[in-house]
Amino acid sequence: MKNIALVSIFLLMLLTDIHASVQPQKNFDLQRFAGRWYRVGLAYDSPGFVRYRSRLTISMGTVEPKENGNVNMTMWSVSSSGCYSKVYIYKKTSVPGVFTYYSTRHRRVKDVTVVETNYTEYALVLKHKKFNKEFTQVALYGRTKKLRADVMEKFRAYATAQGFPKDSILTPPAADFLENCPPSGS
């Protein structure tokens, strides 16, 4: 019984330390982060995602802060059947730049951390499920569909440092008619 308790305490300390090492953007400002973003890079090594890698294109999203500190993130993507959108509700936490949301696909709550942004050009975002590497993603968002080479390299280096193999770090092509996706007034 004592050994089980010691192992449990050790695992809790180890896993808490891993999560604590993910730090959000210092002095994160949600209002400056609001607006249109393009997902121009994605690191994701889930075995179920492998078959979709070749179909991935740049997607577009809008970050809309709410008065209560939560965020509506509307993402538009293009498929062979046209344009589609999905709204994610990111709930604020006590830490600025860190949110949670419920993944209907994985049926669990995930953390979303804005790791680094300069607000006007790019953002590195880590999406993860505490204690479960399988559901970790690193995304690179840009205010435009094309970012400087040094920003792209920063994304690749960060994803590699998080343990992603090089073949899981993707920079998808732009979708042909993505700009026509959002409804009027978005």
Tab-separated table of C-alpha atoms in Angstrom, residues 1-13:
chain	number	residue	atom	x	y	z
A	1	MET	CA	0.000	0.000	0.000
A	2	LYS	CA	2.839	2.366	0.871
A	3	ASN	CA	4.534	1.677	-2.501
A	4	ILE	CA	1.335	2.464	-4.390
A	5	ALA	CA	1.029	5.776	-2.544
A	6	LEU	CA	4.661	6.679	-3.295
A	7	VAL	CA	4.294	5.787	-6.981
A	8	SER	CA	1.071	7.805	-7.181
A	9	ILE	CA	2.708	10.838	-5.584
A	10	PHE	CA	5.723	10.540	-7.904
A	11	LEU	CA	3.509	10.306	-11.020
A	12	LEU	CA	1.414	13.250	-9.897
A	13	MET	CA	4.549	15.351	-9.327
